[in-house]
mmCIF file of C-alpha atoms in Angstrom:
data_model
loop_
_atom_site.group_PDB
_atom_site.id
_atom_site.type_symbol
_atom_site.label_atom_id
_atom_site.label_comp_id
_atom_site.label_asym_id
_atom_site.label_seq_id
_atom_site.Cartn_x
_atom_site.Cartn_y
_atom_site.Cartn_z
ATOM 1 C CA UNK A 1 70.412 44.025 32.410
ATOM 2 C CA UNK A 2 68.461 40.884 32.078
ATOM 3 C CA UNK A 3 66.972 41.353 35.584
ATOM 4 C CA UNK A 4 65.043 44.359 34.225
ATOM 5 C CA UNK A 5 62.977 41.920 32.203
ATOM 6 C CA UNK A 6 62.048 39.964 35.292
ATOM 7 C CA UNK A 7 61.456 42.871 37.612
ATOM 8 C CA UNK A 8 57.858 43.634 38.163
ATOM 9 C CA UNK A 9 58.660 46.640 39.848
ATOM 10 C CA UNK A 10 60.650 48.303 37.012
ATOM 11 C CA UNK A 11 59.585 51.967 36.822
ATOM 12 C CA UNK A 12 60.686 52.602 33.329
ATOM 13 C CA UNK A 13 63.582 52.594 30.859
ATOM 14 C CA UNK A 14 66.908 54.024 31.518
ATOM 15 C CA UNK A 15 68.602 56.299 29.140
ATOM 16 C CA UNK A 16 69.604 54.936 25.881
ATOM 17 C CA UNK A 17 72.986 53.126 25.714
ATOM 18 C CA UNK A 18 75.907 54.892 24.273
ATOM 19 C CA UNK A 19 76.801 53.655 20.863
ATOM 20 C CA UNK A 20 78.423 50.405 20.709
ATOM 21 C CA UNK A 21 76.835 49.106 24.160
ATOM 22 C CA UNK A 22 74.439 46.351 24.288
ATOM 23 C CA UNK A 23 70.712 47.389 24.732
ATOM 24 C CA UNK A 24 69.273 46.027 27.813
ATOM 25 C CA UNK A 25 66.000 44.136 28.061
ATOM 26 C CA UNK A 26 63.179 46.377 29.246
ATOM 27 C CA UNK A 27 59.763 45.831 30.475
ATOM 28 C CA UNK A 28 57.375 48.642 28.935
ATOM 29 C CA UNK A 29 53.760 49.029 28.810
ATOM 30 C CA UNK A 30 50.468 47.188 30.392
ATOM 31 C CA UNK A 31 50.441 43.487 31.124
ATOM 32 C CA UNK A 32 49.132 42.811 27.526
ATOM 33 C CA UNK A 33 52.534 44.288 26.055
ATOM 34 C CA UNK A 34 54.609 42.764 28.539
ATOM 35 C CA UNK A 35 57.723 40.574 27.380
ATOM 36 C CA UNK A 36 58.054 38.759 30.567
ATOM 37 C CA UNK A 37 60.556 35.731 30.602
ATOM 38 C CA UNK A 38 58.310 33.934 33.030
ATOM 39 C CA UNK A 39 55.913 33.124 30.013
ATOM 40 C CA UNK A 40 58.619 31.619 27.908
ATOM 41 C CA UNK A 41 58.051 27.853 28.324
ATOM 42 C CA UNK A 42 57.261 27.332 24.749
ATOM 43 C CA UNK A 43 60.162 29.261 23.531
ATOM 44 C CA UNK A 44 62.521 27.215 25.553
ATOM 45 C CA UNK A 45 61.301 24.116 23.674
ATOM 46 C CA UNK A 46 61.317 25.729 20.388
ATOM 47 C CA UNK A 47 63.991 23.517 18.755
ATOM 48 C CA UNK A 48 61.679 20.392 19.290
ATOM 49 C CA UNK A 49 58.537 21.164 17.274
ATOM 50 C CA UNK A 50 56.623 18.378 18.944
ATOM 51 C CA UNK A 51 56.517 20.932 22.036
ATOM 52 C CA UNK A 52 55.146 23.833 20.111
ATOM 53 C CA UNK A 53 51.668 25.160 19.857
ATOM 54 C CA UNK A 54 50.280 23.857 16.443
ATOM 55 C CA UNK A 55 47.938 25.297 14.065
ATOM 56 C CA UNK A 56 46.354 22.226 12.558
ATOM 57 C CA UNK A 57 42.915 23.531 12.942
ATOM 58 C CA UNK A 58 43.741 25.851 9.851
ATOM 59 C CA UNK A 59 43.724 24.163 6.491
ATOM 60 C CA UNK A 60 46.509 25.913 5.332
ATOM 61 C CA UNK A 61 48.891 24.934 8.205
ATOM 62 C CA UNK A 62 48.131 21.246 7.534
ATOM 63 C CA UNK A 63 50.329 21.526 4.214
ATOM 64 C CA UNK A 64 53.275 23.426 5.764
ATOM 65 C CA UNK A 65 55.190 20.586 7.797
ATOM 66 C CA UNK A 66 58.483 21.069 5.639
ATOM 67 C CA UNK A 67 58.043 24.645 4.823
ATOM 68 C CA UNK A 68 61.087 26.826 5.614
ATOM 69 C CA UNK A 69 60.140 30.681 5.241
ATOM 70 C CA UNK A 70 62.165 33.330 3.957
ATOM 71 C CA UNK A 71 60.210 35.895 6.229
ATOM 72 C CA UNK A 72 57.227 36.278 8.423
ATOM 73 C CA UNK A 73 54.679 38.651 9.971
ATOM 74 C CA UNK A 74 54.631 37.761 13.768
ATOM 75 C CA UNK A 75 52.722 39.231 16.683
ATOM 76 C CA UNK A 76 54.336 41.014 19.716
ATOM 77 C CA UNK A 77 51.686 41.634 22.285
ATOM 78 C CA UNK A 78 53.462 39.270 24.840
ATOM 79 C CA UNK A 79 54.068 35.648 25.417
ATOM 80 C CA UNK A 80 50.882 35.058 27.489
ATOM 81 C CA UNK A 81 48.481 36.515 24.969
ATOM 82 C CA UNK A 82 50.280 36.157 21.503
ATOM 83 C CA UNK A 83 52.767 33.528 22.131
ATOM 84 C CA UNK A 84 50.921 30.604 20.797
ATOM 85 C CA UNK A 85 50.282 32.435 17.571
ATOM 86 C CA UNK A 86 53.931 33.554 17.203
ATOM 87 C CA UNK A 87 55.100 30.032 17.819
ATOM 88 C CA UNK A 88 53.143 28.739 14.927
ATOM 89 C CA UNK A 89 55.439 30.644 12.625
ATOM 90 C CA UNK A 90 58.695 30.204 14.530
ATOM 91 C CA UNK A 91 58.212 26.329 14.544
ATOM 92 C CA UNK A 92 58.807 26.539 10.743
ATOM 93 C CA UNK A 93 62.355 27.818 11.536
ATOM 94 C CA UNK A 94 63.748 25.061 13.412
ATOM 95 C CA UNK A 95 64.720 23.365 10.285
ATOM 96 C CA UNK A 96 66.765 26.587 9.145
ATOM 97 C CA UNK A 97 69.296 26.682 12.063
ATOM 98 C CA UNK A 98 72.441 27.451 10.342
ATOM 99 C CA UNK A 99 70.995 28.743 7.025
ATOM 100 C CA UNK A 100 70.528 32.602 7.807
ATOM 101 C CA UNK A 101 73.350 34.831 8.235
ATOM 102 C CA UNK A 102 71.194 37.537 9.744
ATOM 103 C CA UNK A 103 67.680 38.524 10.761
ATOM 104 C CA UNK A 104 66.011 41.764 9.540
ATOM 105 C CA UNK A 105 63.748 42.559 12.261
ATOM 106 C CA UNK A 106 61.321 45.564 11.777
ATOM 107 C CA UNK A 107 58.433 46.710 13.813
ATOM 108 C CA UNK A 108 56.561 49.648 14.848
ATOM 109 C CA UNK A 109 57.677 52.425 17.304
ATOM 110 C CA UNK A 110 54.899 52.511 20.046
ATOM 111 C CA UNK A 111 56.356 55.067 22.395
ATOM 112 C CA UNK A 112 58.749 57.583 20.658
ATOM 113 C CA UNK A 113 57.689 59.049 17.324
ATOM 114 C CA UNK A 114 59.900 58.209 14.540
ATOM 115 C CA UNK A 115 59.921 60.005 11.034
ATOM 116 C CA UNK A 116 61.066 57.144 8.657
ATOM 117 C CA UNK A 117 63.040 54.270 10.030
ATOM 118 C CA UNK A 118 65.428 54.350 13.163
ATOM 119 C CA UNK A 119 68.160 51.803 13.314
ATOM 120 C CA UNK A 120 69.777 50.967 16.679
ATOM 121 C CA UNK A 121 73.303 52.053 17.427
ATOM 122 C CA UNK A 122 73.740 49.177 19.963
ATOM 123 C CA UNK A 123 76.127 46.393 19.680
ATOM 124 C CA UNK A 124 73.588 43.712 20.687
ATOM 125 C CA UNK A 125 70.276 43.353 22.230
ATOM 126 C CA UNK A 126 70.217 41.384 25.593
ATOM 127 C CA UNK A 127 67.314 39.232 26.561
ATOM 128 C CA UNK A 128 66.785 36.439 29.478
ATOM 129 C CA UNK A 129 67.909 33.653 27.156
ATOM 130 C CA UNK A 130 71.055 35.568 25.884
ATOM 131 C CA UNK A 131 72.324 38.257 23.703
ATOM 132 C CA UNK A 132 71.805 38.827 20.021
ATOM 133 C CA UNK A 133 74.474 40.712 18.384
ATOM 134 C CA UNK A 134 73.658 43.448 15.975
ATOM 135 C CA UNK A 135 74.785 43.067 12.153
ATOM 136 C CA UNK A 136 77.282 45.937 11.537
ATOM 137 C CA UNK A 137 77.040 45.497 7.544
ATOM 138 C CA UNK A 138 73.433 45.405 7.642
ATOM 139 C CA UNK A 139 73.179 48.516 9.694
ATOM 140 C CA UNK A 140 75.633 50.262 7.421
ATOM 141 C CA UNK A 141 73.463 49.179 4.495
ATOM 142 C CA UNK A 142 70.311 50.468 6.033
ATOM 143 C CA UNK A 143 71.762 53.922 6.814
ATOM 144 C CA UNK A 144 72.473 54.187 3.040
ATOM 145 C CA UNK A 145 68.760 54.084 2.395
ATOM 146 C CA UNK A 146 66.917 57.439 2.508
ATOM 147 C CA UNK A 147 64.670 58.116 5.565
ATOM 148 C CA UNK A 148 66.839 55.728 7.785
ATOM 149 C CA UNK A 149 68.606 57.352 10.739
ATOM 150 C CA UNK A 150 70.650 55.899 13.709
ATOM 151 C CA UNK A 151 68.500 56.584 16.808
ATOM 152 C CA UNK A 152 68.388 54.700 20.040
ATOM 153 C CA UNK A 153 65.674 56.605 21.507
ATOM 154 C CA UNK A 154 62.571 54.851 19.909
ATOM 155 C CA UNK A 155 64.366 51.569 20.710
ATOM 156 C CA UNK A 156 65.061 51.896 24.525
ATOM 157 C CA UNK A 157 61.493 51.585 25.620
ATOM 158 C CA UNK A 158 60.123 49.491 22.668
ATOM 159 C CA UNK A 159 58.749 45.832 23.070
ATOM 160 C CA UNK A 160 57.828 45.024 19.399
ATOM 161 C CA UNK A 161 61.211 43.741 18.577
ATOM 162 C CA UNK A 162 62.268 42.533 21.989
ATOM 163 C CA UNK A 163 59.258 40.090 22.232
ATOM 164 C CA UNK A 164 60.733 38.256 18.952
ATOM 165 C CA UNK A 165 64.371 37.848 20.389
ATOM 166 C CA UNK A 166 64.008 34.878 22.627
ATOM 167 C CA UNK A 167 62.033 33.034 19.583
ATOM 168 C CA UNK A 168 64.861 33.898 17.340
ATOM 169 C CA UNK A 169 67.571 32.479 19.780
ATOM 170 C CA UNK A 170 65.685 29.304 20.297
ATOM 171 C CA UNK A 171 65.000 28.553 16.722
ATOM 172 C CA UNK A 172 67.883 29.811 14.596
ATOM 173 C CA UNK A 173 70.498 30.762 17.378
ATOM 174 C CA UNK A 174 72.238 33.836 18.189
ATOM 175 C CA UNK A 175 72.242 35.173 14.473
ATOM 176 C CA UNK A 176 73.132 38.985 14.274
ATOM 177 C CA UNK A 177 69.984 41.228 13.688
ATOM 178 C CA UNK A 178 69.239 44.349 12.117
ATOM 179 C CA UNK A 179 66.869 46.023 14.531
ATOM 180 C CA UNK A 180 64.620 48.635 12.620
ATOM 181 C CA UNK A 181 61.725 50.691 14.105
ATOM 182 C CA UNK A 182 59.424 52.361 11.683
ATOM 183 C CA UNK A 183 57.255 55.353 12.237
ATOM 184 C CA UNK A 184 55.225 57.222 9.557
ATOM 185 C CA UNK A 185 56.986 56.494 6.338
ATOM 186 C CA UNK A 186 56.102 56.003 2.697
ATOM 187 C CA UNK A 187 55.659 52.382 1.478
ATOM 188 C CA UNK A 188 58.099 52.830 -1.307
ATOM 189 C CA UNK A 189 60.944 54.028 0.822
ATOM 190 C CA UNK A 190 60.607 51.199 3.303
ATOM 191 C CA UNK A 191 60.153 48.745 0.574
ATOM 192 C CA UNK A 192 63.454 50.117 -0.711
ATOM 193 C CA UNK A 193 65.148 49.314 2.529
ATOM 194 C CA UNK A 194 63.729 45.891 3.007
ATOM 195 C CA UNK A 195 64.772 45.088 -0.657
ATOM 196 C CA UNK A 196 68.298 46.127 0.034
ATOM 197 C CA UNK A 197 68.578 44.135 3.166
ATOM 198 C CA UNK A 198 66.452 41.133 2.410
ATOM 199 C CA UNK A 199 69.251 38.951 0.621
ATOM 200 C CA UNK A 200 69.072 35.163 0.072
ATOM 201 C CA UNK A 201 70.912 34.504 3.463
ATOM 202 C CA UNK A 202 68.717 36.923 5.461
ATOM 203 C CA UNK A 203 65.398 36.360 7.273
ATOM 204 C CA UNK A 204 62.984 39.023 7.391
ATOM 205 C CA UNK A 205 60.494 39.425 10.471
ATOM 206 C CA UNK A 206 57.947 42.000 10.455
ATOM 207 C CA UNK A 207 56.631 42.364 13.990
ATOM 208 C CA UNK A 208 52.929 43.461 14.139
ATOM 209 C CA UNK A 209 49.758 42.844 15.815
ATOM 210 C CA UNK A 210 46.217 43.282 14.089
ATOM 211 C CA UNK A 211 43.098 45.144 15.357
ATOM 212 C CA UNK A 212 43.175 46.781 18.750
ATOM 213 C CA UNK A 213 40.365 47.209 21.420
ATOM 214 C CA UNK A 214 37.275 45.880 19.323
ATOM 215 C CA UNK A 215 34.967 43.290 20.773
ATOM 216 C CA UNK A 216 35.959 39.786 19.818
ATOM 217 C CA UNK A 217 33.320 39.236 17.087
ATOM 218 C CA UNK A 218 34.238 42.671 15.293
ATOM 219 C CA UNK A 219 38.031 41.988 15.824
ATOM 220 C CA UNK A 220 37.767 38.461 14.252
ATOM 221 C CA UNK A 221 35.901 39.935 11.272
ATOM 222 C CA UNK A 222 38.291 42.991 10.858
ATOM 223 C CA UNK A 223 41.226 40.598 11.153
ATOM 224 C CA UNK A 224 39.784 38.226 8.583
ATOM 225 C CA UNK A 225 39.780 40.880 6.044
ATOM 226 C CA UNK A 226 43.169 42.052 7.002
ATOM 227 C CA UNK A 227 44.630 38.704 6.695
ATOM 228 C CA UNK A 228 42.966 38.249 3.401
ATOM 229 C CA UNK A 229 44.621 41.376 2.026
ATOM 230 C CA UNK A 230 47.945 39.977 3.344
ATOM 231 C CA UNK A 231 47.659 36.743 1.629
ATOM 232 C CA UNK A 232 46.972 38.402 -1.673
ATOM 233 C CA UNK A 233 49.850 40.751 -1.179
ATOM 234 C CA UNK A 234 47.521 43.742 -1.336
ATOM 235 C CA UNK A 235 49.471 46.476 0.397
ATOM 236 C CA UNK A 236 46.574 49.070 -0.456
ATOM 237 C CA UNK A 237 44.106 46.966 1.239
ATOM 238 C CA UNK A 238 46.030 47.472 4.782
ATOM 239 C CA UNK A 239 44.735 50.405 6.735
ATOM 240 C CA UNK A 240 46.678 52.000 9.748
ATOM 241 C CA UNK A 241 43.881 50.889 12.073
ATOM 242 C CA UNK A 242 44.076 47.304 10.600
ATOM 243 C CA UNK A 243 47.623 46.651 12.213
ATOM 244 C CA UNK A 244 49.862 48.553 14.553
ATOM 245 C CA UNK A 245 52.849 47.684 12.161
ATOM 246 C CA UNK A 246 50.979 48.812 9.047
ATOM 247 C CA UNK A 247 53.958 50.809 8.103
ATOM 248 C CA UNK A 248 56.163 47.677 8.079
ATOM 249 C CA UNK A 249 53.420 45.105 6.639
ATOM 250 C CA UNK A 250 52.722 47.171 3.481
ATOM 251 C CA UNK A 251 56.368 47.462 2.464
ATOM 252 C CA UNK A 252 56.723 43.672 3.115
ATOM 253 C CA UNK A 253 53.565 42.979 0.777
ATOM 254 C CA UNK A 254 55.006 45.429 -1.779
ATOM 255 C CA UNK A 255 58.435 43.625 -1.872
ATOM 256 C CA UNK A 256 56.763 40.213 -1.764
ATOM 257 C CA UNK A 257 54.598 41.129 -4.645
ATOM 258 C CA UNK A 258 57.710 42.537 -6.702
ATOM 259 C CA UNK A 259 59.380 39.151 -6.055
ATOM 260 C CA UNK A 260 56.279 37.115 -6.551
ATOM 261 C CA UNK A 261 56.711 35.378 -3.246
ATOM 262 C CA UNK A 262 53.866 33.308 -1.412
ATOM 263 C CA UNK A 263 52.152 34.273 1.737
ATOM 264 C CA UNK A 264 50.622 31.482 3.946
ATOM 265 C CA UNK A 265 48.693 31.710 7.014
ATOM 266 C CA UNK A 266 50.051 29.760 9.942
ATOM 267 C CA UNK A 267 47.622 30.827 12.612
ATOM 268 C CA UNK A 268 45.566 33.629 13.962
ATOM 269 C CA UNK A 269 43.605 34.536 17.171
ATOM 270 C CA UNK A 270 42.948 37.144 19.725
ATOM 271 C CA UNK A 271 43.922 38.137 23.338
ATOM 272 C CA UNK A 272 40.398 36.640 24.239
ATOM 273 C CA UNK A 273 41.645 33.185 23.354
ATOM 274 C CA UNK A 274 44.239 33.412 26.076
ATOM 275 C CA UNK A 275 41.700 34.957 28.777
ATOM 276 C CA UNK A 276 41.462 38.628 27.898
ATOM 277 C CA UNK A 277 38.434 40.667 28.084
ATOM 278 C CA UNK A 278 36.325 39.583 25.056
ATOM 279 C CA UNK A 279 34.794 43.046 25.012
ATOM 280 C CA UNK A 280 38.250 44.832 24.197
ATOM 281 C CA UNK A 281 40.507 42.561 22.314
ATOM 282 C CA UNK A 282 43.714 42.566 20.185
ATOM 283 C CA UNK A 283 44.166 40.491 17.313
ATOM 284 C CA UNK A 284 47.129 38.213 16.085
ATOM 285 C CA UNK A 285 48.165 36.553 13.063
ATOM 286 C CA UNK A 286 51.451 34.619 11.869
ATOM 287 C CA UNK A 287 51.864 34.715 8.329
ATOM 288 C CA UNK A 288 54.897 32.953 6.561
ATOM 289 C CA UNK A 289 56.582 34.524 3.486
ATOM 290 C CA UNK A 290 58.336 31.960 1.125
#
């Protein structure tokens, strides 16, 4: 239930919900990976872009005031660390309320190994701000693609999708989602899945952080190279160590390349920018796809 998201003493996830039940919010991992509703002040004001963290210090972002993306890469470390960077992408979705019929949401499975892609059997995902229903037609379409299975075990403890849900609710509303967790999977197989689901009325969100546990100077240098590869739609230029969601980022880039889509940097940063240890940081970027 929603109170589990707020409970500092939560010991761990319960058993996965039965098919058709709503997935409860969870609170896994160390503080840097906590989806804590008390760090949602920006998300609660997202419909009004004047209240959002802005990326005006980035040259690309200055030219994006009216851009409504078809997709985005957004971080998931937790609102206190990566919320500002994530909000820099979501602020462009405020004008898209009512435009998208569903959100295809894909991220890495951090806790339970996945071979291929796991789609949740839940009827919806609970958050502290409300419930997002699962799109039945999208789930059925996903299950027709090889290497996709219905499996809630990886979803139950996972935060990579959950962190995005309040942002979605506050920007485009309670739009049905297709919740996908990817493990080790071929780029072509996952790209086929994205191509099948990423219809003109669907928003695609790839949840991924960048480098992990380098010192801040090394992280910024590594992440700069990673973002350059992303902006050039260079799937082969993304190594597993460049992004925890590399198995989702590479297929996005392959699909964007095939569709000749444009990728634009909205913002980037590290956990050190939010007071984290500069000797051991996590990198973040928000990239818009249009």
